[in-house]
JSON list of C-alpha atoms and ligand atoms in Angstrom, two decimals:
[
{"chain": "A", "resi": 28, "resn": "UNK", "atom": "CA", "xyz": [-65.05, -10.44, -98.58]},
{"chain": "A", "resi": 29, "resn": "UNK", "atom": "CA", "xyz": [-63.04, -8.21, -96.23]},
{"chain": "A", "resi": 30, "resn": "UNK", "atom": "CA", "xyz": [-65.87, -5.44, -96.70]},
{"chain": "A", "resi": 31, "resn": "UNK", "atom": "CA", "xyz": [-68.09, -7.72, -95.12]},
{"chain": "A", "resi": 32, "resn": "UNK", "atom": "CA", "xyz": [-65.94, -8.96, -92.68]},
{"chain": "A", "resi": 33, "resn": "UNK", "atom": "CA", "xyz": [-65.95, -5.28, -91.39]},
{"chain": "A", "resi": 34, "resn": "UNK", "atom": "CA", "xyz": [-69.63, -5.37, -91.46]},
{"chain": "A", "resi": 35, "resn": "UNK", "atom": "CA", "xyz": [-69.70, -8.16, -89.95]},
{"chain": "A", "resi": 36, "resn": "UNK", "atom": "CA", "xyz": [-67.49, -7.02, -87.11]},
{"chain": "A", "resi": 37, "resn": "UNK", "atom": "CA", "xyz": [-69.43, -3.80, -86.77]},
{"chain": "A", "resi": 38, "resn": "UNK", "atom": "CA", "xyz": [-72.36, -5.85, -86.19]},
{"chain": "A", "resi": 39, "resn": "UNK", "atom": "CA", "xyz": [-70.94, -7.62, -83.34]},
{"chain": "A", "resi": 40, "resn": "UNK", "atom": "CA", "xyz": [-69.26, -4.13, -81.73]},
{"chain": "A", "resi": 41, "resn": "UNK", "atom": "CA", "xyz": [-73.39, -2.99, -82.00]},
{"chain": "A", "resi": 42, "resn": "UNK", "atom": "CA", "xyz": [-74.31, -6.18, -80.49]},
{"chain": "A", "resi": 43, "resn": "UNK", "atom": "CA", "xyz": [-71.40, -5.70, -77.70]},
{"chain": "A", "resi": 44, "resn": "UNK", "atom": "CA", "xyz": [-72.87, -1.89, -77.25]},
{"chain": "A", "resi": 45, "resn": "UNK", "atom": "CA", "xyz": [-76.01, -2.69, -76.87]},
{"chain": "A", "resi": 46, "resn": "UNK", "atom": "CA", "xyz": [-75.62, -5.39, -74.23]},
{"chain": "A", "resi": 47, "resn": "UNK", "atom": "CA", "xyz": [-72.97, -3.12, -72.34]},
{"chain": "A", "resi": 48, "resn": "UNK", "atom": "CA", "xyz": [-76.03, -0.28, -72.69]},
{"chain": "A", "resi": 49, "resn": "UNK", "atom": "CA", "xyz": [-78.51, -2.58, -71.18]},
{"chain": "A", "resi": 50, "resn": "UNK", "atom": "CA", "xyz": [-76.21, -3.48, -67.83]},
{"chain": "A", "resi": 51, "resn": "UNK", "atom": "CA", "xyz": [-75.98, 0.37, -67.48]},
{"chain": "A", "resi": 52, "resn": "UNK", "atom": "CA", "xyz": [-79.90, 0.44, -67.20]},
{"chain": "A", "resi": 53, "resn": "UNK", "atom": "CA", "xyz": [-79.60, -2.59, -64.59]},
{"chain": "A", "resi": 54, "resn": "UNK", "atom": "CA", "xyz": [-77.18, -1.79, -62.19]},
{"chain": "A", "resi": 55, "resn": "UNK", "atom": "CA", "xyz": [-78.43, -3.79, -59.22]},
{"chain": "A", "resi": 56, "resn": "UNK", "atom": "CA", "xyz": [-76.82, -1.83, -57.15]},
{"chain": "A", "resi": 57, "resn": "UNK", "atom": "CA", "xyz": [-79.15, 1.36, -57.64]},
{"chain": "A", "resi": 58, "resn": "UNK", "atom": "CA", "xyz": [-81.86, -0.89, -56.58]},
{"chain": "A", "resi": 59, "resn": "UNK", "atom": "CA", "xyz": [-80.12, -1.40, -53.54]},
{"chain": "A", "resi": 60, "resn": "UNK", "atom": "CA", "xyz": [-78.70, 2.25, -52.49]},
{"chain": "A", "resi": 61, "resn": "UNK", "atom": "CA", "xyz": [-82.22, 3.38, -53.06]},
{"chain": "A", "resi": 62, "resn": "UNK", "atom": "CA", "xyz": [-83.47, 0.90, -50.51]},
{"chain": "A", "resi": 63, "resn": "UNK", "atom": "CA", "xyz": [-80.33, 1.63, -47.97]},
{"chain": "A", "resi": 64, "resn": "UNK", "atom": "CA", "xyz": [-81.04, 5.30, -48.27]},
{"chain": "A", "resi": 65, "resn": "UNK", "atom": "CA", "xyz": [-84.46, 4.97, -47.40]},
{"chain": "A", "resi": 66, "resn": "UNK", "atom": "CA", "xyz": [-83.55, 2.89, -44.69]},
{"chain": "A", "resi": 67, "resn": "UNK", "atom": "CA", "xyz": [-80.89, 5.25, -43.12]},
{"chain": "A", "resi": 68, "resn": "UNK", "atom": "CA", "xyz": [-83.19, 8.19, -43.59]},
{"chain": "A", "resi": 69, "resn": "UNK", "atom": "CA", "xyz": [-86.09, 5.98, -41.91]},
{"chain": "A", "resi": 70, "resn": "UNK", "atom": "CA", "xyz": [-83.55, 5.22, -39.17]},
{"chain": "A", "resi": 71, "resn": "UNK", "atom": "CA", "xyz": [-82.45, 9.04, -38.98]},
{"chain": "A", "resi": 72, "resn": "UNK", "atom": "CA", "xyz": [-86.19, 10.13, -38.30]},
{"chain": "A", "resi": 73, "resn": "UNK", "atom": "CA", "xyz": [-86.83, 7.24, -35.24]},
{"chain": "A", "resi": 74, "resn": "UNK", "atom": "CA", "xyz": [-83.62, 8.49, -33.97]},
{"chain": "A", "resi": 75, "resn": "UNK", "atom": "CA", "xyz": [-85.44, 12.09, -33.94]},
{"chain": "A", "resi": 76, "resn": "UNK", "atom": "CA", "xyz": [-88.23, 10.90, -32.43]},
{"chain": "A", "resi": 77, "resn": "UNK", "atom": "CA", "xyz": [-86.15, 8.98, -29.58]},
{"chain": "A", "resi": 78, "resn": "UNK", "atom": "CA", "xyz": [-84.31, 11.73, -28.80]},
{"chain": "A", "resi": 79, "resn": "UNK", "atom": "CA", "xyz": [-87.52, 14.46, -28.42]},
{"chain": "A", "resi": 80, "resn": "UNK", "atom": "CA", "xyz": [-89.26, 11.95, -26.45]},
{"chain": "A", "resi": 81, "resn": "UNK", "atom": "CA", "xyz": [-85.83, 11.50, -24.43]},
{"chain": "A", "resi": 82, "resn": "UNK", "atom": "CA", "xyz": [-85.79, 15.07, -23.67]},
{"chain": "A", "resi": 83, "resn": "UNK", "atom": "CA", "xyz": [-89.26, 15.03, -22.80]},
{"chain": "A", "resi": 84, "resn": "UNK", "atom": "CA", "xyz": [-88.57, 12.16, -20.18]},
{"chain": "A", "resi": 85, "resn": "UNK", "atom": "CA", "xyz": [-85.91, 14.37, -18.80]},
{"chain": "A", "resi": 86, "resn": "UNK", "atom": "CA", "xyz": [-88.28, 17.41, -18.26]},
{"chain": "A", "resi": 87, "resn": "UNK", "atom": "CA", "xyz": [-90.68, 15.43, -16.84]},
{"chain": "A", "resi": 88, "resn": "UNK", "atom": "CA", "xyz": [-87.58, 13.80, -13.94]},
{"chain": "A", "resi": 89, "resn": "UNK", "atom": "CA", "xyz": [-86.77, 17.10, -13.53]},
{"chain": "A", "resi": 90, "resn": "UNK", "atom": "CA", "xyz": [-89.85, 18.91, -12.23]},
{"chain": "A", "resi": 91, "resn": "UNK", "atom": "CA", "xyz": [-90.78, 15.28, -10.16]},
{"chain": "A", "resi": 92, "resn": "UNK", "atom": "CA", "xyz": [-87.58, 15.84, -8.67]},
{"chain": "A", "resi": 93, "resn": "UNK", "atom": "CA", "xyz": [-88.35, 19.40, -8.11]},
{"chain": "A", "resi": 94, "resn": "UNK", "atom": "CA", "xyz": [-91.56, 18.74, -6.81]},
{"chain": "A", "resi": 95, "resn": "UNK", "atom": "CA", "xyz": [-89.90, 16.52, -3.92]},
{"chain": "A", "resi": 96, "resn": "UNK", "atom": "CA", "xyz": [-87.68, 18.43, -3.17]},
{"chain": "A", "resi": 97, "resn": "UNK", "atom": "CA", "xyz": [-90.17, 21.12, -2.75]},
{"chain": "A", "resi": 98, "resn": "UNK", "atom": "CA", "xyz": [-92.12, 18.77, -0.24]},
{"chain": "A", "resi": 99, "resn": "UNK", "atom": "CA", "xyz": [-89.16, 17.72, 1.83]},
{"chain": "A", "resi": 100, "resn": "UNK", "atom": "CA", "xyz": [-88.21, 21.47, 2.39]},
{"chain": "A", "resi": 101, "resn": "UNK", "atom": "CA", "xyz": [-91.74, 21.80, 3.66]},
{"chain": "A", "resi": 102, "resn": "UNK", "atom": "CA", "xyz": [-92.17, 18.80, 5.97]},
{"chain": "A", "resi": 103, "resn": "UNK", "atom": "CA", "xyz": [-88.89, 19.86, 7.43]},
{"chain": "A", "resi": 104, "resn": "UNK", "atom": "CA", "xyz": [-89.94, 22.61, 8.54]},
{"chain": "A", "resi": 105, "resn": "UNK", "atom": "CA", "xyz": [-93.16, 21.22, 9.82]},
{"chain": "A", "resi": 106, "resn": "UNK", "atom": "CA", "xyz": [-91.50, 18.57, 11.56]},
{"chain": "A", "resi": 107, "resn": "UNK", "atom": "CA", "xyz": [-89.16, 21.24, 13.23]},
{"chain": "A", "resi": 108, "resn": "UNK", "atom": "CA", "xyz": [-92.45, 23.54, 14.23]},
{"chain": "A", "resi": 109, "resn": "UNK", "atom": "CA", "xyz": [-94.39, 20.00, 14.90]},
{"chain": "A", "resi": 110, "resn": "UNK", "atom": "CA", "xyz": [-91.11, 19.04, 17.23]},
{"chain": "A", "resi": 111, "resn": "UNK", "atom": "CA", "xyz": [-89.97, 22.47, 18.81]},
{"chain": "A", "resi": 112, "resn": "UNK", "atom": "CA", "xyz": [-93.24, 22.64, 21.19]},
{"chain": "A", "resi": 113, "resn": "UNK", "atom": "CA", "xyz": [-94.51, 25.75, 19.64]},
{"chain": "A", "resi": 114, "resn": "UNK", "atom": "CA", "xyz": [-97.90, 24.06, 18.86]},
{"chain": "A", "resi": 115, "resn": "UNK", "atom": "CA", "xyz": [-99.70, 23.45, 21.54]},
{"chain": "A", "resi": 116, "resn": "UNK", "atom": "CA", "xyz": [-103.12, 22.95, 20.81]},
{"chain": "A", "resi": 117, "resn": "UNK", "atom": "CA", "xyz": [-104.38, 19.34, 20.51]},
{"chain": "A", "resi": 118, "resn": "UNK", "atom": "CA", "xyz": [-106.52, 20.27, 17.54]},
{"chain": "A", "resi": 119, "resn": "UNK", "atom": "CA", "xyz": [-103.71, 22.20, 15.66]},
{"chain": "A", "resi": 120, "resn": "UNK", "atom": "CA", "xyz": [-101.33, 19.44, 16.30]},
{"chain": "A", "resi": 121, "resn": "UNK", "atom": "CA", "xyz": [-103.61, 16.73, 14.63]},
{"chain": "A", "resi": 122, "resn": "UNK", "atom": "CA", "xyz": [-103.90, 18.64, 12.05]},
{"chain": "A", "resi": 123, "resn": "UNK", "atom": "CA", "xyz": [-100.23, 19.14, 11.82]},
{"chain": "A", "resi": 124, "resn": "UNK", "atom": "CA", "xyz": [-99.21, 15.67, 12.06]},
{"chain": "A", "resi": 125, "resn": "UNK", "atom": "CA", "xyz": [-102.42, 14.40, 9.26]},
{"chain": "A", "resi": 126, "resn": "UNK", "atom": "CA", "xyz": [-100.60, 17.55, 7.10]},
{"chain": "A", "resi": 127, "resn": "UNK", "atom": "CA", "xyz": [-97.23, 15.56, 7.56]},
{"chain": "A", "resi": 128, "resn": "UNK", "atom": "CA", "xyz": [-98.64, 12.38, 6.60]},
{"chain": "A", "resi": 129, "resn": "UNK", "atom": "CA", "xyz": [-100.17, 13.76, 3.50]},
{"chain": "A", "resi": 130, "resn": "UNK", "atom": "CA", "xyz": [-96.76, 15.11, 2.31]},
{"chain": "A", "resi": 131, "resn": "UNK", "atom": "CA", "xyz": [-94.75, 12.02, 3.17]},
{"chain": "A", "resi": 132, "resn": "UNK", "atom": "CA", "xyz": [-97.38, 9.95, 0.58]},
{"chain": "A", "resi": 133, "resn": "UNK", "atom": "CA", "xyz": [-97.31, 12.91, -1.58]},
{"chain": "A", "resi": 134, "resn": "UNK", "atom": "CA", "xyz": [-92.89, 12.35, -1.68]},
{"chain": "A", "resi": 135, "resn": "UNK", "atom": "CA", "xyz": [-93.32, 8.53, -2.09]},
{"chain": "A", "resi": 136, "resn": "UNK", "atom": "CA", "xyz": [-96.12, 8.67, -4.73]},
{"chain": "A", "resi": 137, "resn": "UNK", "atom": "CA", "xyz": [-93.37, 11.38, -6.66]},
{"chain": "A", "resi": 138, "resn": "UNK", "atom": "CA", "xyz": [-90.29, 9.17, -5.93]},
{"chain": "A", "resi": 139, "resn": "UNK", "atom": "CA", "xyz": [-92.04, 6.15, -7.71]},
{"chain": "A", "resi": 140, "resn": "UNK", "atom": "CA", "xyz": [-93.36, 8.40, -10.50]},
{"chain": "A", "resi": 141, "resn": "UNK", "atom": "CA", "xyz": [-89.44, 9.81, -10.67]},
{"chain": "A", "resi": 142, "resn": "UNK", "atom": "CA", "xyz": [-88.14, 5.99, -10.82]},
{"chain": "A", "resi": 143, "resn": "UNK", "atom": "CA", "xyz": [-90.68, 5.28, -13.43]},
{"chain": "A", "resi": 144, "resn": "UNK", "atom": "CA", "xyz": [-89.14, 8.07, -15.37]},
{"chain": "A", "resi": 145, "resn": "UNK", "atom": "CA", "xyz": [-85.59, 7.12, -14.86]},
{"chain": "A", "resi": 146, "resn": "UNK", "atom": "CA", "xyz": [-86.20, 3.55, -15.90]},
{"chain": "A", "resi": 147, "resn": "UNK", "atom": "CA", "xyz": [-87.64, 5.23, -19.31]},
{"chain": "A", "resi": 148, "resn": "UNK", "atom": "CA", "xyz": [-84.94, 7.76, -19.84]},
{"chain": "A", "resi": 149, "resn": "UNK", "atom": "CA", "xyz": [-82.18, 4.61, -19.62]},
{"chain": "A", "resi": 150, "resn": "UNK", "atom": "CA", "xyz": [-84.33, 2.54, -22.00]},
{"chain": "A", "resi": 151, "resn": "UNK", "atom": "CA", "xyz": [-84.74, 5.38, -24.45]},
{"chain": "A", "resi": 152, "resn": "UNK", "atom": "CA", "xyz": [-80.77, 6.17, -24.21]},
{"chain": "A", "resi": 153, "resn": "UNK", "atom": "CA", "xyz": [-80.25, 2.41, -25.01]},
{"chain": "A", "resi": 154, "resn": "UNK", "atom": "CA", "xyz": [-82.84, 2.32, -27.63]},
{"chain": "A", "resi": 155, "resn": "UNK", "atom": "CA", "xyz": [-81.01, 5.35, -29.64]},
{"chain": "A", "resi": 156, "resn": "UNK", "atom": "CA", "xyz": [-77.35, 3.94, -28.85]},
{"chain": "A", "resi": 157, "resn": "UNK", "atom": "CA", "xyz": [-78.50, 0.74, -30.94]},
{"chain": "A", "resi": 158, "resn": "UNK", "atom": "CA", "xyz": [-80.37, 2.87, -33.74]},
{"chain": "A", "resi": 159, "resn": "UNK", "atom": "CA", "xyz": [-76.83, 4.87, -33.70]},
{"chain": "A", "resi": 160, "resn": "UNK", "atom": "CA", "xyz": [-74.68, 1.61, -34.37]},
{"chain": "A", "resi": 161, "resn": "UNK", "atom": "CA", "xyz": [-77.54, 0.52, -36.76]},
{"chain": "A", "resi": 162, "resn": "UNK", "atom": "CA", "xyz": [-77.11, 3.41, -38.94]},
{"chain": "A", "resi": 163, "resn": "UNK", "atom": "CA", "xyz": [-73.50, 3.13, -38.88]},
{"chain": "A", "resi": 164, "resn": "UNK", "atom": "CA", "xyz": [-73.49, 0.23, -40.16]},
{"chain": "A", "resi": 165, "resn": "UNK", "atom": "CA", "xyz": [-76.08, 1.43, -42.89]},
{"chain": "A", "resi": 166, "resn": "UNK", "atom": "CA", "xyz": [-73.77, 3.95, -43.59]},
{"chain": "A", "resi": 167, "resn": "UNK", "atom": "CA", "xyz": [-71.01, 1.82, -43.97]},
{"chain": "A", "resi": 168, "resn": "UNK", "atom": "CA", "xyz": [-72.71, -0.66, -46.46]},
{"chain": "A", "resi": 169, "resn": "UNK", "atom": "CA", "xyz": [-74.17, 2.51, -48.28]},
{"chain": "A", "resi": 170, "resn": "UNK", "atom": "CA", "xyz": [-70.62, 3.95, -48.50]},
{"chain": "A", "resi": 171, "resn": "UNK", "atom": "CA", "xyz": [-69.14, 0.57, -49.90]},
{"chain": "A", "resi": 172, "resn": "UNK", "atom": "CA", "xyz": [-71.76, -0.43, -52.03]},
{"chain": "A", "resi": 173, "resn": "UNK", "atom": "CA", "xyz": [-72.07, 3.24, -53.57]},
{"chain": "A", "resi": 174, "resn": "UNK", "atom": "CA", "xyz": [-67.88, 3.03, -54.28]},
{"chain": "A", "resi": 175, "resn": "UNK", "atom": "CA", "xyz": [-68.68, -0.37, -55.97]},
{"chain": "A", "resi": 176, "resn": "UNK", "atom": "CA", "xyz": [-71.40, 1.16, -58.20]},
{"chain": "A", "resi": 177, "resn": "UNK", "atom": "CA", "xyz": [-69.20, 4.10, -59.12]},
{"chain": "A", "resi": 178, "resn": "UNK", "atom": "CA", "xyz": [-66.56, 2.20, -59.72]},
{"chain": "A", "resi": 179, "resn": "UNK", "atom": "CA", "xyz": [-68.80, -0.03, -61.86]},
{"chain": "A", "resi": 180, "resn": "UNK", "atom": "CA", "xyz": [-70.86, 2.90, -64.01]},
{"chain": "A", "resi": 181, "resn": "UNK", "atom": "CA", "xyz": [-66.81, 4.45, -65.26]},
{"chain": "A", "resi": 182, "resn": "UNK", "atom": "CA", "xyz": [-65.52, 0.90, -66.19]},
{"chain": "A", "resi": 183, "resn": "UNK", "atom": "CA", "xyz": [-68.94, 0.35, -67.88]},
{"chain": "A", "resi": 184, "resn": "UNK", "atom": "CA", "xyz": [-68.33, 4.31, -69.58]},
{"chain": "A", "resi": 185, "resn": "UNK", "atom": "CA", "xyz": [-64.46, 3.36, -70.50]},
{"chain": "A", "resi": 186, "resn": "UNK", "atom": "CA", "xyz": [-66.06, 0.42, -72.24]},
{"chain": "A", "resi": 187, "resn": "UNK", "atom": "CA", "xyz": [-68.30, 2.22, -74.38]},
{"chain": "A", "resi": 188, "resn": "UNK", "atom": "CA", "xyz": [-65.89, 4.72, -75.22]},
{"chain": "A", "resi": 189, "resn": "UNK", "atom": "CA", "xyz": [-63.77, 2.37, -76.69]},
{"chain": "A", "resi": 190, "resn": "UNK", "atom": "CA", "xyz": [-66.29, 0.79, -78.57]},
{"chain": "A", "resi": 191, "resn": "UNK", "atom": "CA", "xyz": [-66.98, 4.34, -80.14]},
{"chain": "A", "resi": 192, "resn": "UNK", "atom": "CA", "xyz": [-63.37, 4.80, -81.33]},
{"chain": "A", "resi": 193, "resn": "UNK", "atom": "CA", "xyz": [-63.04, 0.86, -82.35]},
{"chain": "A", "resi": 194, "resn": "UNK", "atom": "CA", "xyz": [-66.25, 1.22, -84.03]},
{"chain": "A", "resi": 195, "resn": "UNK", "atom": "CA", "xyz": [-65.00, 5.19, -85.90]},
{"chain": "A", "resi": 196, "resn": "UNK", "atom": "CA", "xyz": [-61.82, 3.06, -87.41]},
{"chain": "A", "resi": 197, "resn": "UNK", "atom": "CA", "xyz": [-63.97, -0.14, -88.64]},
{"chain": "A", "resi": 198, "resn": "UNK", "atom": "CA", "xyz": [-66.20, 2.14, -90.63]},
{"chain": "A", "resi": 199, "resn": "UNK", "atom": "CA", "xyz": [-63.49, 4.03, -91.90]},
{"chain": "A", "resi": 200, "resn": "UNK", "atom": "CA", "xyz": [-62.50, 0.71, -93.74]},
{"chain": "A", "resi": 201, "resn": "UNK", "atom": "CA", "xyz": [-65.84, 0.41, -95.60]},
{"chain": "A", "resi": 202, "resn": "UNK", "atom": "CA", "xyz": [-66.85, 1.50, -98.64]},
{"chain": "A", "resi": 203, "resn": "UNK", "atom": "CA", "xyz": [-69.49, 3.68, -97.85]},
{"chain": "A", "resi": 204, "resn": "UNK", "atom": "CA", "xyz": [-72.14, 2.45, -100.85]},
{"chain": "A", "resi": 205, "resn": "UNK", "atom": "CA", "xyz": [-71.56, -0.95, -99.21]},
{"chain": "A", "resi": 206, "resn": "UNK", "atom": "CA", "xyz": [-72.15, 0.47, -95.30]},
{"chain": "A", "resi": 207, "resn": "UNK", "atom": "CA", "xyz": [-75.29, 2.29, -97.02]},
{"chain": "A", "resi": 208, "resn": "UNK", "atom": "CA", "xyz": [-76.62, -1.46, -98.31]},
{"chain": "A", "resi": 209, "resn": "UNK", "atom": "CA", "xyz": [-75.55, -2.83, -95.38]},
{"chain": "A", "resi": 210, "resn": "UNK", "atom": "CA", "xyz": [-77.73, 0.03, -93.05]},
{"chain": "A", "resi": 211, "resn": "UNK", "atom": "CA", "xyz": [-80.74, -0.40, -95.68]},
{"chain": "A", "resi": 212, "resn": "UNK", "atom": "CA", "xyz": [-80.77, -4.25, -95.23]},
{"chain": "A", "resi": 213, "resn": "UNK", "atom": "CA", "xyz": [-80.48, -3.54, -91.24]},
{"chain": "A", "resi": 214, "resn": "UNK", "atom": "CA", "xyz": [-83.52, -1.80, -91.31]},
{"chain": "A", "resi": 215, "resn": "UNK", "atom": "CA", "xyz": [-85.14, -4.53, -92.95]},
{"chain": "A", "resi": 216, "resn": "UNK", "atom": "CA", "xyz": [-84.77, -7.36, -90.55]},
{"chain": "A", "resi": 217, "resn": "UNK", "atom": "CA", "xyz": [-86.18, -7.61, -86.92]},
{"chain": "A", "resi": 218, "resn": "UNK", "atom": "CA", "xyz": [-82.93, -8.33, -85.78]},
{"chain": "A", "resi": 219, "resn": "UNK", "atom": "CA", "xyz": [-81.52, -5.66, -87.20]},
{"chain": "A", "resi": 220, "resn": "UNK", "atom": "CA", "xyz": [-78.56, -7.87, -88.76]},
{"chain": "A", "resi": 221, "resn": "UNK", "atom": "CA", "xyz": [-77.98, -7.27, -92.22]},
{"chain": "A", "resi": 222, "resn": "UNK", "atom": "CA", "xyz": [-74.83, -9.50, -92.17]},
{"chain": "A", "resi": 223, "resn": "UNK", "atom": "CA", "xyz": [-74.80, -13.33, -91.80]},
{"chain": "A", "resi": 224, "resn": "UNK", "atom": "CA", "xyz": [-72.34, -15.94, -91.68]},
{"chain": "A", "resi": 225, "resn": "UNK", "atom": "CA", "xyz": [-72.46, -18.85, -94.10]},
{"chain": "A", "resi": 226, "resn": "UNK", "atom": "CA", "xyz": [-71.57, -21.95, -91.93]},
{"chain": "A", "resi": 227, "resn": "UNK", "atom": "CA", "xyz": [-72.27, -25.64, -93.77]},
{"chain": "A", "resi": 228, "resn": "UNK", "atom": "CA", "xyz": [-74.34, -24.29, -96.00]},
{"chain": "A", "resi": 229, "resn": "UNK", "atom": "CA", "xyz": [-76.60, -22.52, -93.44]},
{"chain": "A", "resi": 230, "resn": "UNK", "atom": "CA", "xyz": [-77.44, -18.93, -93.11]},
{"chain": "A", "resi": 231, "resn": "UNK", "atom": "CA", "xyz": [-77.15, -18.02, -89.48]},
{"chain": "A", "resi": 232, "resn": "UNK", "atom": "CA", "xyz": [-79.69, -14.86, -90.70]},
{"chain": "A", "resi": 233, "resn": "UNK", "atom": "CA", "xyz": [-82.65, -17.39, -91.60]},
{"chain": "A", "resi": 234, "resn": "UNK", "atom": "CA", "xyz": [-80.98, -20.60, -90.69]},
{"chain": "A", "resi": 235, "resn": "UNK", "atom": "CA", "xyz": [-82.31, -21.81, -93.95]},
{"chain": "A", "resi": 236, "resn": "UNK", "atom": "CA", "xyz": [-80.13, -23.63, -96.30]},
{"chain": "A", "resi": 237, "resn": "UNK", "atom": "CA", "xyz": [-78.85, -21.73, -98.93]},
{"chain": "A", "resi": 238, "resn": "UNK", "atom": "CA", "xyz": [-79.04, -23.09, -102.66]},
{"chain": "A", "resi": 239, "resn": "UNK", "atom": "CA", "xyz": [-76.45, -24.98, -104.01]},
{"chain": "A", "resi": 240, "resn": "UNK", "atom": "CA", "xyz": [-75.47, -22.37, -106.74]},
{"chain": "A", "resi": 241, "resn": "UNK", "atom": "CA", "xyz": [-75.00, -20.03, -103.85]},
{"chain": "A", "resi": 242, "resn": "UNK", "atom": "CA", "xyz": [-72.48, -22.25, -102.33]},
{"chain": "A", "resi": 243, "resn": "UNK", "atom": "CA", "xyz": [-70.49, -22.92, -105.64]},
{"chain": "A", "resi": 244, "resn": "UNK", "atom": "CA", "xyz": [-70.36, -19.37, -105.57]},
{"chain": "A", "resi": 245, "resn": "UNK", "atom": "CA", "xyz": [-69.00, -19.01, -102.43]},
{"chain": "A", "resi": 246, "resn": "UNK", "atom": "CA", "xyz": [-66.11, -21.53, -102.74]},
{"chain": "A", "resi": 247, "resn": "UNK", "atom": "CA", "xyz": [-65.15, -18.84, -105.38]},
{"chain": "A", "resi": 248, "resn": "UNK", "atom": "CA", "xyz": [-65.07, -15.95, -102.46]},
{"chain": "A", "resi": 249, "resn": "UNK", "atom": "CA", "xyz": [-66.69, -13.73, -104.47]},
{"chain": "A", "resi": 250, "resn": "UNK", "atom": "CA", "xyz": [-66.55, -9.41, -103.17]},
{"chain": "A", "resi": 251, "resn": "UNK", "atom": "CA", "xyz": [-70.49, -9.89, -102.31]},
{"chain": "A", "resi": 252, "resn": "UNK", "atom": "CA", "xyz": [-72.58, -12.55, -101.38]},
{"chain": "A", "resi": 253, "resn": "UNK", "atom": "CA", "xyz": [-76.24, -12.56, -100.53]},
{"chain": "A", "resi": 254, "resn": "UNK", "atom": "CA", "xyz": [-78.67, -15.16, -98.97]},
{"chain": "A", "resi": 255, "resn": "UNK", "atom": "CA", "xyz": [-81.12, -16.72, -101.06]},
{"chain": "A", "resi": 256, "resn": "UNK", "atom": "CA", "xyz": [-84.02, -16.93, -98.85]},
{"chain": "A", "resi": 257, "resn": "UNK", "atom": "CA", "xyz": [-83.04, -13.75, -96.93]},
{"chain": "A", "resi": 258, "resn": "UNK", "atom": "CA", "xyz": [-81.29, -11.49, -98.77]},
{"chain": "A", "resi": 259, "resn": "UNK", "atom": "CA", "xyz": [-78.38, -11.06, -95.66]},
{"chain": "A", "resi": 260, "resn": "UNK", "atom": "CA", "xyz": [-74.81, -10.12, -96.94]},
{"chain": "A", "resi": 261, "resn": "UNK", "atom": "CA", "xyz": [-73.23, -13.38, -96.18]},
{"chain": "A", "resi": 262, "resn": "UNK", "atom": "CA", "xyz": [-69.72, -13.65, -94.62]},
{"chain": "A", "resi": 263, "resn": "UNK", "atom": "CA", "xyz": [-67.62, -17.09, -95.75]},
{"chain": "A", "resi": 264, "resn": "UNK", "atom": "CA", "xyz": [-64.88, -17.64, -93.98]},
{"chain": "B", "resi": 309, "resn": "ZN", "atom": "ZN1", "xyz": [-80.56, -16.03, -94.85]}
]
C-alpha cells in the first residue's frame, strides 16, 4: 500500500499546484494596478491640459495689462497737453477731451477683462493643486498595492518551488511501472485522479460502493487494489 500512498500524495501535491497556479492567474490586484495606472495617467494628462491653459491665462493677463498700461501712458500725456493750455481751439479741445473719454472706457473695459483673467488663473492654480494631491495619493495606493502584489506573486513562486522539489522526492519513492499505471489511469478519468481512497466501503473516485470481495480483500492490505466499478488504484488506510 505505501506505493499508493505516494500516489496518492502526489495527487494531492498536483491538486495543491494546480490551485496555487490558478491564484497566480487571479491576482486581484493586477485588476486593480491596471485601473490605478490608468487613472494616474488620466490624471497626469488633465494636469497637462490645466497647466497649458494656465499659461495661456497668463499670456492673455499679461498683454491686458500691457495694453493698460499702454493707455494710461497715453491719457497722461493728453491730460498734461489737455491741462497745460497749449490747446486752444474749442474744436481741438472737444475733440481732446471725447479722445480722453474714449481711453478711460477703453482702461476700465481692459481692467475688468484683466480681473476676469485673474479670477481664472487662481481657479486653474487651485484646480491643478487638487489634481496634484489627487495623484499623490494615486501614487501612493499604486506604490502600496504594487509592493503587496509583489510580495504576493514570490510567496506564491516559493510555494511552487517547493512543491517541485517535494513532488521530485515522492516520485523518487515509486516504482516507476506503478507511476506509469498510475499516469495511464490519470489519463483516463475526467478528473484526472487515478488514485482513490476506500472509505466505508465507498470509492471516493465513483462514490459507488465497492463489492464485498473487494473489501475482504482489502482488510488483507493487499500491494494493489483497484475499484470495481472504476478501475481507480484504491488507497485503504
Ligand atoms: Zn471507483
Amino acid at each position: 500500500m505505501t506505493g499508493i500512498k505516494h500516489l496518492w500524495e502526489l495527487q494531492t501535491l498536483e491538486e495543491e499546484k494546480l490551485d496555487l497556479e490558478r491564484k497566480a492567474r487571479t491576482f486581484p490586484e493586477v485588476r486593480e494596478l491596471k485601473m490605478l495606472k490608468a487613472d494616474i495617467e488620466e490624471n497626469q494628462a488633465k494636469i497637462q491640459v490645466m497647466k497649458d491653459e494656465l499659461v495661456q491665462i497668463k499670456r492673455n493677463l499679461k498683454q491686458e495689462e500691457s495694453g493698460i498700461m499702454l493707455l494710461k501712458e497715453k491719457m497722461e500725456k493728453a491730460s498734461t497737453q489737455l491741462y497745460s493750455g497749449e490747446i486752444t481751439n474749442a474744436k481741438e479741445l472737444e475733440t481732446a477731451e471725447k479722445n480722453m473719454e474714449i481711453n478711460k472706457e477703453k482702461v476700465e473695459e481692459a481692467e475688468d477683462r484683466a480681473l476676469v483673467l485673474m479670477e481664472q488663473a487662481e481657479k486653474a492654480e487651485e484646480q491643478i493643486k487638487q489634481l496634484l494631491k489627487d495623484l499623490d495619493t494615486k501614487k501612493g495606493q499604486f506604490r502600496e498595492l504594487n509592493k503587496s502584489y509583489t510580495e504576493r506573486k514570490a510567496g506564491l513562486a516559493r510555494a511552487l518551488e517547493e512543491h517541485e522539489a517535494r513532488n521530485k522526492k515522492l516520485v523518487e519513492k515509486i516504482d516507476p511501472q506503478l507511476m506509469q499505471k498510475f499516469f495511464k489511469l490519470c489519463g483516463r478519468f475526467d478528473d484526472k485522479k487515478g488514485v482513490a481512497l476506500l472509505e466505508n466501503g465507498v470509492c471516493s473516485g465513483c462514490h459507488m460502493s465497492v463489492s464485498f470481495d473487494l473489501l475482504k480483500q482489502s482488510k488483507n492490505k493487499p500491494k494493489e487494489l483497484m475499484c470495481d466499478n472504476c478501475g481507480r488504484l484504491l488507497l485503504v488506510e
